[in-house]
Coordinates of C-alpha atoms in Angstrom, one line a residue:
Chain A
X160 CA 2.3 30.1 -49.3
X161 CA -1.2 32.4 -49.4
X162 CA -3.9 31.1 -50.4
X163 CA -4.4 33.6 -53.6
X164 CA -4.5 32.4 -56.6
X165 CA -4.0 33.8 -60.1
X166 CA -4.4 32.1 -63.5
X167 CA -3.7 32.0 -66.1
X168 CA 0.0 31.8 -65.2
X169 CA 1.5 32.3 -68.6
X170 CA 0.2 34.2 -71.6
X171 CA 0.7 35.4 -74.7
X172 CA -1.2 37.7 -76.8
X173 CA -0.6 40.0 -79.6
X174 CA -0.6 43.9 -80.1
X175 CA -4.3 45.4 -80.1
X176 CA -5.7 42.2 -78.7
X177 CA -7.6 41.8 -75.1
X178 CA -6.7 40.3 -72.1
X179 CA -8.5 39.0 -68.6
X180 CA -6.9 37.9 -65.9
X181 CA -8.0 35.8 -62.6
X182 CA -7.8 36.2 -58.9
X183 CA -9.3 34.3 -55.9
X184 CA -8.7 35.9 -52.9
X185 CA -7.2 34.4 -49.4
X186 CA -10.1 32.8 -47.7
X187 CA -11.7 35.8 -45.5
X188 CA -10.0 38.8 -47.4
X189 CA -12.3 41.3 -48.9
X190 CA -10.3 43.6 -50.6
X191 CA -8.3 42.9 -53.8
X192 CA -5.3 45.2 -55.7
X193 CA -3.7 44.8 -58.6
X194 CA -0.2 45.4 -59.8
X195 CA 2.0 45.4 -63.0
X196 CA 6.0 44.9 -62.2
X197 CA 8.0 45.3 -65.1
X198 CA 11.1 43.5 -65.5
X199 CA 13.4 44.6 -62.8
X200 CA 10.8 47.2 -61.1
X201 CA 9.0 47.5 -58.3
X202 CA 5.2 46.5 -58.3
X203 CA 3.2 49.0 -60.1
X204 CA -0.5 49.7 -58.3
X205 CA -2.9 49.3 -61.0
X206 CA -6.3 49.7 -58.9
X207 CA -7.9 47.9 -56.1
X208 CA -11.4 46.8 -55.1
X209 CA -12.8 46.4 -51.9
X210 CA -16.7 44.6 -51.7
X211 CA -17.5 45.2 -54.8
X212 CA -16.4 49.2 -55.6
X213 CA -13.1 50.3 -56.8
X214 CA -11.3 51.8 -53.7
X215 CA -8.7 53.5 -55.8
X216 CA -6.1 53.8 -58.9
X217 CA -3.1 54.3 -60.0
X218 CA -1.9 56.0 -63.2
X219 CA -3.0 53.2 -65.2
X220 CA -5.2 54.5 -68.8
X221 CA -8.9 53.6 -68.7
X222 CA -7.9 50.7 -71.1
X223 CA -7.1 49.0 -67.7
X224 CA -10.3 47.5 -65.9
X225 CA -11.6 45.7 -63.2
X226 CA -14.1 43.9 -61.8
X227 CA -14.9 42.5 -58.1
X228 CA -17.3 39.4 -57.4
X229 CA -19.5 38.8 -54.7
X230 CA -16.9 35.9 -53.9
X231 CA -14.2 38.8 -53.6
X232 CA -12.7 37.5 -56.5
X233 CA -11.8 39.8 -58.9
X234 CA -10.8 40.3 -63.0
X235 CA -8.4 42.5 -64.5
X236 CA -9.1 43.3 -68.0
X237 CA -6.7 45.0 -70.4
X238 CA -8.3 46.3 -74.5
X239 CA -5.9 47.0 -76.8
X240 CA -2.9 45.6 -75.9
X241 CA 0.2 47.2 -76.1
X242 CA 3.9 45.9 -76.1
X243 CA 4.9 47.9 -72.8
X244 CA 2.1 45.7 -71.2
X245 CA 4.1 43.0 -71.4
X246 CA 4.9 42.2 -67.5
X247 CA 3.9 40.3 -64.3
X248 CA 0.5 41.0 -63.4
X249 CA 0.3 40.7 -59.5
X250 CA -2.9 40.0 -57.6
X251 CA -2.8 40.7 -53.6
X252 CA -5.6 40.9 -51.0
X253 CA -6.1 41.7 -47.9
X254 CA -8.1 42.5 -45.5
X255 CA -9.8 45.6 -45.4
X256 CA -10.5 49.1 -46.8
X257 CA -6.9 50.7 -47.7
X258 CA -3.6 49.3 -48.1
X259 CA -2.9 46.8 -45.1
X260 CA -0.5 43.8 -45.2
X261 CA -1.0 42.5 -48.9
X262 CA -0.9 38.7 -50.0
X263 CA 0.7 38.4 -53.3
X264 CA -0.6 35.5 -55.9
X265 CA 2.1 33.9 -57.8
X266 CA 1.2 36.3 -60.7
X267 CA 1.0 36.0 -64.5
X268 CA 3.2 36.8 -66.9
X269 CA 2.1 38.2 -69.8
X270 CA 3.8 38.9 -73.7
X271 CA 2.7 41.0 -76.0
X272 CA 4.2 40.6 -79.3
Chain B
X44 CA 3.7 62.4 -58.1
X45 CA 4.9 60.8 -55.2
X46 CA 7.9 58.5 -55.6
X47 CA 9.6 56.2 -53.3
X48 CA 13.4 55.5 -53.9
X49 CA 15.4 52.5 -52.6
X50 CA 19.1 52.5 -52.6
X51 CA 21.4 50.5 -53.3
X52 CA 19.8 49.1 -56.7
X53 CA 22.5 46.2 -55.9
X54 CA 23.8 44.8 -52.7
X55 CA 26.9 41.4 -52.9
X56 CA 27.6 40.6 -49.8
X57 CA 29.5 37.5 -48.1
X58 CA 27.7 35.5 -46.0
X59 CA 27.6 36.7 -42.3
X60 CA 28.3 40.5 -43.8
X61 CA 25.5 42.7 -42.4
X62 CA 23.2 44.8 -45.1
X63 CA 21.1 47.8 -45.2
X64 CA 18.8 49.4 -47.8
X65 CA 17.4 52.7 -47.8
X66 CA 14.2 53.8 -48.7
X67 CA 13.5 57.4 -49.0
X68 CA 9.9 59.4 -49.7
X69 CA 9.5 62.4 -51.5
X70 CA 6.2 63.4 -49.5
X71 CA 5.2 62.0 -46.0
X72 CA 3.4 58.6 -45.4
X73 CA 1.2 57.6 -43.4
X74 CA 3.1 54.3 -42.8
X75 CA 5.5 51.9 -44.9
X76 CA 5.4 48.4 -45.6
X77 CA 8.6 46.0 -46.7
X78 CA 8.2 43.0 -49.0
X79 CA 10.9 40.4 -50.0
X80 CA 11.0 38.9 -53.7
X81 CA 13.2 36.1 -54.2
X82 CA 14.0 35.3 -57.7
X83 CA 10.9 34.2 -59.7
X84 CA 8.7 34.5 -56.6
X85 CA 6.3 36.8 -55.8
X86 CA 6.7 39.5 -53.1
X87 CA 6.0 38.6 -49.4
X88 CA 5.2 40.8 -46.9
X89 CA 7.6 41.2 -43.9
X90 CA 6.5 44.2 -42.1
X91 CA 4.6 46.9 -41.4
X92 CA 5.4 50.6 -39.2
X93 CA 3.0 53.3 -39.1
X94 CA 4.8 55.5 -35.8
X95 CA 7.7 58.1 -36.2
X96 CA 10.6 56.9 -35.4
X97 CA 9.4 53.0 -34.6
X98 CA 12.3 50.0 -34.8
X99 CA 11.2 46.6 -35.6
X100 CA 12.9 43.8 -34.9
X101 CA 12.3 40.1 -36.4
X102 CA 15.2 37.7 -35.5
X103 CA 18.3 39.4 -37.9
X104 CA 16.2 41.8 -39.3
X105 CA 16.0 45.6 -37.9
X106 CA 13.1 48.1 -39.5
X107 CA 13.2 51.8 -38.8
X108 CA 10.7 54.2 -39.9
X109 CA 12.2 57.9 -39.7
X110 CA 10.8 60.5 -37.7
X111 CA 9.6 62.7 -40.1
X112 CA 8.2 59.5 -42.1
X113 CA 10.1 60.5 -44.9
X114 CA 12.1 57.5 -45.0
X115 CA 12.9 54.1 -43.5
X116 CA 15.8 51.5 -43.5
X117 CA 16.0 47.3 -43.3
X118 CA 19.4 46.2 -41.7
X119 CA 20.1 42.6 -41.8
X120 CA 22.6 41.0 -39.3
X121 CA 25.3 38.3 -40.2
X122 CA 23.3 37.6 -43.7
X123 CA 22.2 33.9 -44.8
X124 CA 22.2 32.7 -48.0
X125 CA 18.3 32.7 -47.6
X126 CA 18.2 36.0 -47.4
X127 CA 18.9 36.3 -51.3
X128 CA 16.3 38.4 -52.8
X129 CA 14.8 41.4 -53.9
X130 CA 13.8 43.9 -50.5
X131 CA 11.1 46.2 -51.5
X132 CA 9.6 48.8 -49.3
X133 CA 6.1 50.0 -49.8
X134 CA 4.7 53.5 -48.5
X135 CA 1.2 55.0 -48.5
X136 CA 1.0 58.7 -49.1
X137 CA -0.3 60.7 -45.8
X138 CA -3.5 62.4 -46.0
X139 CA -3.9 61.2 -49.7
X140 CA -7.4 60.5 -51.3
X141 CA -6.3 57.1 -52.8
X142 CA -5.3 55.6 -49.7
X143 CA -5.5 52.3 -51.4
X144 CA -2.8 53.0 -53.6
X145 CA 0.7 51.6 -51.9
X146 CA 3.8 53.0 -54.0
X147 CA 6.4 50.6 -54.6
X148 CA 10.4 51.5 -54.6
X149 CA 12.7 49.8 -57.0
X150 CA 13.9 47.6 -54.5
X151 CA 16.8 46.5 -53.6
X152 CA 18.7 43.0 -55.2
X153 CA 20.4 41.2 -52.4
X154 CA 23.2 38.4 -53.6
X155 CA 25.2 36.6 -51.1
X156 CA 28.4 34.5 -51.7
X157 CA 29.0 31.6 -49.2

């Protein structure tokens, strides 16, 4: 197992409402990216953070934020929720600027309804 | 944009059958990862190859990266039933200003029947 963690590991909210989701990194990692898989898709990169800044994003609207904490922990917020954001939200660090070998958190799933 | 495709979307095999799944790239990468998903998991990371042409090898499993880092393939020898899961391979767009960004392929669904 990595030592990422995500909570909360269930949610469920309703249409127009706002979400934030947790990640601690692995012990040593600096960098963190997120990811939305759908329901039989591959990982979708949301946006990633490395010491603080983001370090790049995906086609994800603005509606889709993020923070990074000294801690290299990190938040993903999502306003005005919509039913196609209905999914399992990934965390993974790593080490590093860029997209090197990524530890995945067990996610959380999140409904919109 | 850039897309990454995996075939097959579904694999059965028998156990001690050998598999293979393809992952092709519309537009050069810098190097390619694979992950492995089993079911209601979360993906873990088996590899990475960033050289034309490089071959991997870790115990049954064989990665290639092609040599014009277009595409790249995961052959499995005499499967296990341990080897159920969901393959995904992961590429980073060459010379791209987001080179955060790692582009997931569908992935491929490996089932095997003892």
């Amino acid at each position: 197992e990595t030592g990422v963690t995500q909570s909360p590991t269930h949610l469920i909210k309703t249409r127009g409402q706002q979400v934030t989701l947790r990640c601690s990194s692995q012990s040593g990692h600096n960098t963190v990216s997120w990811y939305q898989q759908a329901l039989g898709q591959g990982p979708q990169f949301i946006f990633q953070y490395y010491r603080e800044e983001e370090n790049g994003r995906g086609n994800f609207p603005p509606r889709f934020s993020g923070l990074q904490f000294p801690n290299y922990s990190s938040e993903l917020n999502v306003n005005a929720l919509e039913l196609d954001d209905s999914a399992l939200y990934l965390c993974a660090s790593s080490l590093g600027r860029g997209a090197y070998e990524q530890y995945f958190g067990p996610g959380t799933r999140l409904t919109v309804t | 944009g850039q897309q990454v495709m995996q075939i097959p979307q579904y694999q059965h095999v028998q156990e001690g059958e050998d598999f293979t799944t393809y992952c092709n790239s519309s537009t050069t990468l810098s190097n390619i990862q694979w992950y492995k998903q089993r079911p209601g998991g979360h993906p873990v990371f088996l590899i990475q190859l960033v050289k034309s042409g490089e071959v991997k090898k870790q115990k049954r499993l064989t990665f290639q990266f092609g040599e014009a880092k277009k595409n790249s393939s995961l052959h499995i020898t005499a499967t296990q039933t341990t080897d159920v899961g969901t393959y995904f391979c992961a590429g980073i767009l060459a010379g791209g200003t987001s080179y955060g960004k790692l582009t997931f392929g569908q992935g491929t669904i490996l089932t095997v029947h003892p």
